Amino acid sequence: MPLEKTSNLPRAVTLQLTEACNLRCKMCYYWGETGCYSNAEPARKPETLDFELLEKLIDYLAPAKPFYSLFGGEPLLYPELEELILKVKGLGSVIDTPTNGTMLTEHAAMFVRTGFDSVRVSIDGPREINDSQRGKGSYDKAMAGIETLYQEKLRTGKRTPFIDVIYTITPTNYLSIDQFFLEELNLSAIDRVSIQMENFLAIEMGESYSRFLKSEFDISSERYWRGIVRSPEDFKGIDVSLLASQVKSVCKRLSALGKTIMLLPPTFSQENLSAYLKADWNSMTDQYHSCLVPWFGVDITATGDLAPCHVYYDLVMGNLHEQSFEDIWNGDKYQRFREYMLQNKFMSICPGCCILYLAGKKKRKRDIKRV
């Protein structure tokens, strides 16, 4: 069935529960060195998603039983976290969360008790490496949290929540992949692993996006996309041959143990990684010809905005404090955005989006156009 401008209820909903975070990870596009919250006006306090508003939204979306993914900031800081989980699970939906893991120990029993589906813990290497990127003590807290959650599952005989580890590759930690996964991590506790390149935009992509926002929607915000801008020069020190060989050996070991592995981008060859790090998107092996997110997914920000693209919250379709979800989701602004995506396939920022690798339609290799 061809895609239309309007859509049924979304199948995937990301809830930015809070903008607040207890860490200041250097590469984070929100609270990192270039992050939009780090560089916000000093008097501005982090927003938290109103729970009553959230309850009404979940009730409205219940017939679709969408997949819910929590987001932040740090989602485990949300004061009504347990109530939210019980609400979602009571209506038959699947729910997961990324987390920096530093608060996982204190939430472990609750996650098991409520039937939470998946916890994805971000750790970026051995203690010294991880703590240099995420803050002193963050490694020990995250590893203790994983072990506590694992032991609670064993104690109760529960299979969930699945425990995932997210390893974001940067120039600081790319040589530590073997050591972390094959020597330091308790693989018995881990169900799934994601190894992902750091998402980034070249400045030209962001500036083109700004022109698009202004011309199509009269939006002047640059707050979010600027936090994701990196120069390919920042990644010149990465030896892609060493990176690719480490990931290959780790994948071989994990596959032999029956672990699920996700790579972003999906092809970790020297050629593909080199093109990625140079922002030479047209030369990548992983090529896509469309994105399904505008029809099947949505982000709800901590301020109540509906954003059609994950992380890139400069583009919003409306606010739940002012309009109903139905009016925004099927409104003129969303229809114009879907029409644009139908006709143009992508915006300038799309190649730098990790969600594209999850929700995009991939071209067959013979259809890839080399530029």
Tab-separated table of C-alpha atoms in Angstrom:
chain	number	residue	atom	x	y	z
A	1	MET	CA	0.000	0.000	0.000
A	2	PRO	CA	1.492	3.382	-0.992
A	3	LEU	CA	2.192	5.893	1.755
A	4	GLU	CA	-0.301	8.709	2.162
A	5	LYS	CA	0.057	12.132	3.715
A	6	THR	CA	-2.127	11.189	6.687
A	7	SER	CA	-1.438	8.183	8.881
A	8	ASN	CA	-3.033	5.777	11.307
A	9	LEU	CA	-1.899	5.884	14.926
A	10	PRO	CA	1.893	5.546	15.285
A	11	ARG	CA	3.452	2.152	15.911
A	12	ALA	CA	6.505	3.559	17.722
A	13	VAL	CA	6.492	6.395	20.259
A	14	THR	CA	9.570	7.890	21.899
A	15	LEU	CA	8.903	9.777	25.120
A	16	GLN	CA	11.465	12.348	26.171
A	17	LEU	CA	10.542	12.128	29.835
A	18	THR	CA	13.016	14.744	30.999
A	19	GLU	CA	15.722	16.990	29.674
A	20	ALA	CA	17.687	16.566	32.919
A	21	CYS	CA	20.705	14.283	33.191
A	22	ASN	CA	23.088	13.413	36.013
A	23	LEU	CA	26.096	13.045	33.678
A	24	ARG	CA	27.863	15.335	31.232
A	25	CYS	CA	29.123	12.944	28.556
A	26	LYS	CA	31.512	14.852	26.302
A	27	MET	CA	30.036	13.674	22.988
A	28	CYS	CA	26.365	14.058	23.992
A	29	TYR	CA	24.387	16.337	21.687
A	30	TYR	CA	22.245	17.452	24.636
A	31	TRP	CA	24.541	17.807	27.687
A	32	GLY	CA	27.963	17.422	26.039
A	33	GLU	CA	30.566	19.963	25.110
A	34	THR	CA	28.518	21.254	22.172
A	35	GLY	CA	25.113	20.146	23.476
A	36	CYS	CA	22.032	22.312	23.203
A	37	TYR	CA	21.203	22.064	26.917
A	38	SER	CA	24.793	22.669	28.009
A	39	ASN	CA	24.805	25.881	26.024
A	40	ALA	CA	21.291	27.041	26.938
A	41	GLU	CA	20.663	30.224	28.875
A	42	PRO	CA	21.835	29.729	32.505
A	43	ALA	CA	18.435	30.467	34.057
A	44	ARG	CA	16.635	27.812	32.029
A	45	LYS	CA	15.677	24.714	34.016
A	46	PRO	CA	15.395	21.273	32.355
A	47	GLU	CA	11.815	20.411	31.404
A	48	THR	CA	9.944	17.287	32.534
A	49	LEU	CA	7.044	15.729	30.636
A	50	ASP	CA	3.753	16.280	32.462
A	51	PHE	CA	2.498	12.918	33.717
A	52	GLU	CA	-1.230	13.712	33.464
A	53	LEU	CA	-0.725	14.765	29.861
A	54	LEU	CA	1.238	11.574	29.265
A	55	GLU	CA	-1.494	9.386	30.763
A	56	LYS	CA	-4.079	10.879	28.411
A	57	LEU	CA	-1.782	10.325	25.433
A	58	ILE	CA	-1.155	6.670	26.339
A	59	ASP	CA	-4.901	6.062	26.704
A	60	TYR	CA	-5.539	7.632	23.301
A	61	LEU	CA	-2.845	5.521	21.611
A	62	ALA	CA	-3.856	2.292	23.386
A	63	PRO	CA	-5.774	0.759	20.428
A	64	ALA	CA	-2.550	0.731	18.373
A	65	LYS	CA	-0.459	-0.828	21.173
A	66	PRO	CA	2.606	1.129	20.027
A	67	PHE	CA	6.163	0.299	21.031
A	68	TYR	CA	7.311	2.862	23.608
A	69	SER	CA	10.911	3.929	24.025
A	70	LEU	CA	11.848	6.262	26.863
A	71	PHE	CA	14.372	9.029	26.329
A	72	GLY	CA	16.017	11.958	28.061
A	73	GLY	CA	18.227	13.390	29.421
A	74	GLU	CA	18.370	10.412	31.719
A	75	PRO	CA	14.964	8.654	31.749
A	76	LEU	CA	15.551	7.062	35.160
A	77	LEU	CA	15.329	10.537	36.716
A	78	TYR	CA	11.613	10.745	35.848
A	79	PRO	CA	9.644	10.917	39.130
A	80	GLU	CA	6.645	8.899	37.863
A	81	LEU	CA	8.711	6.220	36.133
A	82	GLU	CA	7.090	3.202	37.808
A	83	GLU	CA	3.560	4.563	37.313
A	84	LEU	CA	4.334	5.144	33.641
A	85	ILE	CA	5.646	1.603	33.162
A	86	LEU	CA	2.602	0.059	34.836
A	87	LYS	CA	0.307	2.167	32.667
A	88	VAL	CA	2.012	1.128	29.432
A	89	LYS	CA	2.319	-2.548	30.330
A	90	GLY	CA	-1.267	-2.637	31.547
A	91	LEU	CA	-2.404	-1.633	28.067
A	92	GLY	CA	-0.349	-4.333	26.367
A	93	SER	CA	2.535	-2.350	24.894
A	94	VAL	CA	6.260	-3.070	24.843
A	95	ILE	CA	8.508	-0.507	26.531
A	96	ASP	CA	12.262	0.000	26.714
A	97	THR	CA	14.755	2.648	27.708
A	98	PRO	CA	18.324	3.727	27.122
A	99	THR	CA	20.160	4.759	30.290
A	100	ASN	CA	23.635	5.735	31.410
A	101	GLY	CA	23.240	2.976	33.997
A	102	THR	CA	24.333	4.995	37.032
A	103	MET	CA	20.887	4.682	38.675
A	104	LEU	CA	20.170	1.143	37.512
A	105	THR	CA	20.976	-0.573	40.808
A	106	GLU	CA	18.222	1.264	42.664
A	107	HIS	CA	15.688	0.619	39.879
A	108	ALA	CA	16.565	-3.017	39.146
A	109	ALA	CA	13.904	-4.685	41.309
A	110	MET	CA	11.227	-2.325	39.982
A	111	PHE	CA	12.138	-3.062	36.372
A	112	VAL	CA	11.819	-6.796	36.960
A	113	ARG	CA	8.634	-6.484	39.024
A	114	THR	CA	6.812	-4.348	36.456
A	115	GLY	CA	7.661	-6.559	33.480
A	116	PHE	CA	9.761	-3.872	31.799
A	117	ASP	CA	10.951	-5.189	28.444
A	118	SER	CA	14.468	-3.916	27.764
A	119	VAL	CA	17.136	-1.755	29.398
A	120	ARG	CA	19.868	-0.434	27.101
A	121	VAL	CA	22.936	0.652	29.058
A	122	SER	CA	25.462	3.014	27.482
A	123	ILE	CA	29.054	2.153	28.353
A	124	ASP	CA	31.935	3.320	26.222
A	125	GLY	CA	34.832	1.072	27.149
A	126	PRO	CA	36.965	0.069	30.137
A	127	ARG	CA	36.795	2.161	33.313
A	128	GLU	CA	39.456	4.748	32.445
A	129	ILE	CA	38.157	5.280	28.913
A	130	ASN	CA	34.480	5.320	29.844
A	131	ASP	CA	34.979	7.696	32.758
A	132	SER	CA	37.039	10.089	30.642
A	133	GLN	CA	34.024	10.425	28.328
A	134	ARG	CA	31.129	10.129	30.794
A	135	GLY	CA	32.458	11.208	34.188
A	136	LYS	CA	34.374	9.683	37.091
A	137	GLY	CA	32.606	6.758	38.723
A	138	SER	CA	30.108	6.246	35.898
A	139	TYR	CA	31.702	2.949	34.799
A	140	ASP	CA	31.537	1.273	38.203
A	141	LYS	CA	27.942	2.395	38.764
A	142	ALA	CA	26.792	1.180	35.353
A	143	MET	CA	28.536	-2.180	35.649
A	144	ALA	CA	27.142	-2.658	39.162
A	145	GLY	CA	23.689	-1.796	37.825
A	146	ILE	CA	23.921	-4.420	35.094
A	147	GLU	CA	25.003	-7.070	37.602
A	148	THR	CA	22.254	-6.123	40.055
A	149	LEU	CA	19.593	-6.331	37.360
A	150	TYR	CA	20.974	-9.657	36.121
A	151	GLN	CA	20.989	-11.144	39.622
A	152	GLU	CA	17.427	-9.920	40.232
A	153	LYS	CA	16.294	-11.678	37.068
A	154	LEU	CA	18.005	-14.876	38.197
A	155	ARG	CA	16.483	-14.595	41.672
A	156	THR	CA	12.948	-14.156	40.355
A	157	GLY	CA	13.250	-16.458	37.343
A	158	LYS	CA	12.211	-13.658	34.973
A	159	ARG	CA	13.537	-13.292	31.422
A	160	THR	CA	12.961	-9.564	31.243
A	161	PRO	CA	14.038	-6.910	31.095
A	162	PHE	CA	16.545	-7.852	28.429
A	163	ILE	CA	19.874	-6.210	29.135
A	164	ASP	CA	21.522	-4.449	26.209
A	165	VAL	CA	24.843	-2.646	26.071
A	166	ILE	CA	25.300	0.334	23.755
A	167	TYR	CA	28.893	1.127	22.799
A	168	THR	CA	29.286	4.461	20.995
A	169	ILE	CA	32.539	4.636	19.066
A	170	THR	CA	34.596	7.809	19.366
A	171	PRO	CA	38.249	8.705	18.677
A	172	THR	CA	38.907	8.100	22.400
A	173	ASN	CA	37.558	4.558	22.734
A	174	TYR	CA	37.773	2.889	19.328
A	175	LEU	CA	40.869	0.870	20.293
A	176	SER	CA	39.202	-0.549	23.434
A	177	ILE	CA	36.403	-2.588	21.847
A	178	ASP	CA	38.120	-5.980	22.161
A	179	GLN	CA	39.199	-5.338	25.729
A	180	PHE	CA	35.775	-4.214	26.903
A	181	PHE	CA	33.624	-6.889	25.303
A	182	LEU	CA	35.985	-9.857	25.512
A	183	GLU	CA	37.712	-9.218	28.839
A	184	GLU	CA	35.662	-6.924	31.080
A	185	LEU	CA	31.970	-7.415	30.338
A	186	ASN	CA	30.035	-10.265	31.968
A	187	LEU	CA	28.565	-11.630	28.749
A	188	SER	CA	26.322	-14.030	30.659
A	189	ALA	CA	24.333	-11.016	31.843
A	190	ILE	CA	24.012	-9.437	28.403
A	191	ASP	CA	21.273	-10.276	25.911
A	192	ARG	CA	22.063	-7.838	23.139
A	193	VAL	CA	24.825	-5.495	22.031
A	194	SER	CA	24.743	-2.347	19.915
A	195	ILE	CA	27.990	-0.994	18.516
A	196	GLN	CA	27.373	2.342	16.878
A	197	MET	CA	29.326	5.155	15.348
A	198	GLU	CA	28.882	8.589	16.845
A	199	ASN	CA	26.050	10.371	15.024
A	200	PHE	CA	27.029	13.678	13.504
A	201	LEU	CA	26.188	16.305	10.928
A	202	ALA	CA	28.540	18.284	8.751
A	203	ILE	CA	27.845	21.989	9.172
A	204	GLU	CA	26.650	22.290	5.580
A	205	MET	CA	23.935	19.705	6.244
A	206	GLY	CA	22.659	21.653	9.239
A	207	GLU	CA	22.642	24.950	7.416
A	208	SER	CA	20.664	23.389	4.561
A	209	TYR	CA	18.230	21.981	7.147
A	210	SER	CA	17.780	25.465	8.598
A	211	ARG	CA	16.871	26.834	5.179
A	212	PHE	CA	14.362	24.001	4.774
A	213	LEU	CA	12.763	24.712	8.164
A	214	LYS	CA	12.435	28.408	7.347
A	215	SER	CA	11.094	28.005	3.824
A	216	GLU	CA	8.672	25.149	4.508
A	217	PHE	CA	7.508	25.849	8.076
A	218	ASP	CA	8.752	29.339	8.992
A	219	ILE	CA	10.843	27.830	11.814
A	220	SER	CA	14.069	29.606	12.771
A	221	SER	CA	15.358	27.252	15.485
A	222	GLU	CA	18.929	25.921	15.234
A	223	ARG	CA	19.115	24.808	18.848
A	224	TYR	CA	19.124	21.034	18.417
A	225	TRP	CA	20.890	20.359	15.152
A	226	ARG	CA	23.898	22.495	16.095
A	227	GLY	CA	24.579	20.194	19.050
A	228	ILE	CA	25.175	17.305	16.626
A	229	VAL	CA	27.575	19.086	14.265
A	230	ARG	CA	31.065	17.622	14.025
A	231	SER	CA	33.833	18.115	11.531
A	232	PRO	CA	35.205	15.071	9.705
A	233	GLU	CA	38.566	16.374	10.951
A	234	ASP	CA	37.481	15.297	14.441
A	235	PHE	CA	37.606	11.655	13.321
A	236	LYS	CA	40.831	11.663	11.282
A	237	GLY	CA	42.716	9.838	14.039
A	238	ILE	CA	40.522	6.740	13.782
A	239	ASP	CA	42.229	3.852	12.000
A	240	VAL	CA	39.265	2.203	10.265
A	241	SER	CA	41.167	-1.025	9.634
A	242	LEU	CA	41.777	-1.496	13.368
A	243	LEU	CA	38.211	-0.485	14.132
A	244	ALA	CA	36.708	-2.906	11.623
A	245	SER	CA	38.907	-5.827	12.717
A	246	GLN	CA	37.991	-5.374	16.390
A	247	VAL	CA	34.277	-5.247	15.669
A	248	LYS	CA	34.613	-8.346	13.483
A	249	SER	CA	36.298	-10.335	16.250
A	250	VAL	CA	33.781	-9.175	18.858
A	251	CYS	CA	30.852	-10.056	16.594
A	252	LYS	CA	32.312	-13.514	15.979
A	253	ARG	CA	32.587	-14.179	19.718
A	254	LEU	CA	29.148	-12.780	20.532
A	255	SER	CA	27.502	-14.687	17.692
A	256	ALA	CA	29.024	-17.928	18.955
A	257	LEU	CA	27.400	-17.213	22.314
A	258	GLY	CA	24.009	-16.585	20.682
A	259	LYS	CA	23.930	-12.873	21.435
A	260	THR	CA	21.992	-10.434	19.284
A	261	ILE	CA	24.227	-7.777	17.698
A	262	MET	CA	23.257	-4.493	16.087
A	263	LEU	CA	25.753	-2.396	14.153
A	264	LEU	CA	25.078	1.218	13.182
A	265	PRO	CA	25.811	1.643	10.343
A	266	PRO	CA	25.030	-1.987	9.479
A	267	THR	CA	28.177	-2.531	7.378
A	268	PHE	CA	31.417	-2.220	9.384
A	269	SER	CA	33.835	-2.519	6.480
A	270	GLN	CA	36.867	-0.268	6.149
A	271	GLU	CA	35.397	1.351	3.062
A	272	ASN	CA	32.005	2.032	4.602
A	273	LEU	CA	33.420	3.369	7.866
A	274	SER	CA	35.862	5.603	6.014
A	275	ALA	CA	33.037	7.114	3.961
A	276	TYR	CA	30.921	7.582	7.096
A	277	LEU	CA	33.635	9.398	9.019
A	278	LYS	CA	34.320	11.687	6.075
A	279	ALA	CA	30.583	12.505	5.820
A	280	ASP	CA	30.810	11.109	2.287
A	281	TRP	CA	27.317	9.648	2.555
A	282	ASN	CA	26.918	8.956	-1.169
A	283	SER	CA	29.892	6.588	-1.115
A	284	MET	CA	28.591	4.435	1.704
A	285	THR	CA	27.587	0.816	1.194
A	286	ASP	CA	24.530	1.383	3.371
A	287	GLN	CA	22.228	3.403	1.141
A	288	TYR	CA	18.543	4.141	1.730
A	289	HIS	CA	15.820	5.518	-0.505
A	290	SER	CA	13.143	6.490	2.020
A	291	CYS	CA	12.307	6.786	5.717
A	292	LEU	CA	9.071	5.466	7.224
A	293	VAL	CA	9.234	7.390	10.508
A	294	PRO	CA	6.892	10.260	9.479
A	295	TRP	CA	4.096	7.699	9.089
A	296	PHE	CA	4.881	5.176	11.813
A	297	GLY	CA	6.798	6.933	14.595
A	298	VAL	CA	6.808	10.117	16.652
A	299	ASP	CA	8.739	11.722	19.509
A	300	ILE	CA	6.988	13.519	22.349
A	301	THR	CA	9.407	16.003	23.898
A	302	ALA	CA	9.605	16.980	27.555
A	303	THR	CA	7.750	20.200	26.707
A	304	GLY	CA	4.879	18.313	25.032
A	305	ASP	CA	5.942	18.970	21.432
A	306	LEU	CA	5.324	16.391	18.709
A	307	ALA	CA	8.535	15.986	16.718
A	308	PRO	CA	8.613	13.803	13.582
A	309	CYS	CA	12.368	13.168	13.817
A	310	HIS	CA	14.238	11.684	16.759
A	311	VAL	CA	16.781	14.039	18.393
A	312	TYR	CA	16.205	16.782	15.785
A	313	TYR	CA	13.638	18.672	17.832
A	314	ASP	CA	13.963	21.945	15.923
A	315	LEU	CA	11.145	20.686	13.712
A	316	VAL	CA	7.913	20.309	15.690
A	317	MET	CA	4.389	19.745	14.460
A	318	GLY	CA	2.469	21.090	17.454
A	319	ASN	CA	2.200	20.919	21.233
A	320	LEU	CA	-0.044	18.649	23.319
A	321	HIS	CA	-0.680	21.437	25.820
A	322	GLU	CA	-2.364	23.363	23.010
A	323	GLN	CA	-3.853	20.745	20.642
A	324	SER	CA	-4.958	17.127	20.728
A	325	PHE	CA	-2.671	14.397	19.406
A	326	GLU	CA	-5.178	13.604	16.662
A	327	ASP	CA	-5.334	17.210	15.467
A	328	ILE	CA	-1.546	17.456	15.292
A	329	TRP	CA	-0.872	13.967	13.864
A	330	ASN	CA	-3.383	14.424	11.051
A	331	GLY	CA	-3.100	18.191	10.781
A	332	ASP	CA	-2.006	20.303	7.848
A	333	LYS	CA	1.559	20.777	9.065
A	334	TYR	CA	2.187	17.034	9.437
A	335	GLN	CA	0.547	16.392	6.065
A	336	ARG	CA	2.817	18.944	4.397
A	337	PHE	CA	5.855	17.303	5.986
A	338	ARG	CA	4.805	13.836	4.806
A	339	GLU	CA	4.140	15.217	1.337
A	340	TYR	CA	7.629	16.710	1.286
A	341	MET	CA	9.146	13.368	2.327
A	342	LEU	CA	7.110	11.524	-0.297
A	343	GLN	CA	8.438	13.808	-3.004
A	344	ASN	CA	11.998	14.372	-1.784
A	345	LYS	CA	12.698	11.146	0.187
A	346	PHE	CA	15.047	12.876	2.635
A	347	MET	CA	16.051	16.129	4.270
A	348	SER	CA	19.681	17.209	4.326
A	349	ILE	CA	20.116	15.917	7.898
A	350	CYS	CA	18.848	12.403	7.227
A	351	PRO	CA	22.191	10.681	6.409
A	352	GLY	CA	23.440	11.598	9.888
A	353	CYS	CA	20.485	9.952	11.658
A	354	CYS	CA	20.853	6.603	13.451
A	355	ILE	CA	17.107	5.952	13.093
A	356	LEU	CA	17.528	5.828	9.313
A	357	TYR	CA	19.360	2.518	9.730
A	358	LEU	CA	16.403	1.153	11.689
A	359	ALA	CA	13.426	2.593	9.812
A	360	GLY	CA	14.722	3.299	6.330
A	361	LYS	CA	14.059	1.296	3.209
A	362	LYS	CA	17.425	0.064	1.989
A	363	LYS	CA	18.470	0.113	-1.644
A	364	ARG	CA	19.672	-3.055	-3.229
A	365	LYS	CA	23.380	-2.983	-3.849
A	366	ARG	CA	22.975	-2.909	-7.606
A	367	ASP	CA	20.780	0.171	-7.263
A	368	ILE	CA	23.377	2.209	-5.351
A	369	LYS	CA	24.458	5.241	-7.279
A	370	ARG	CA	28.071	6.184	-6.696
A	371	VAL	CA	28.778	9.900	-6.790
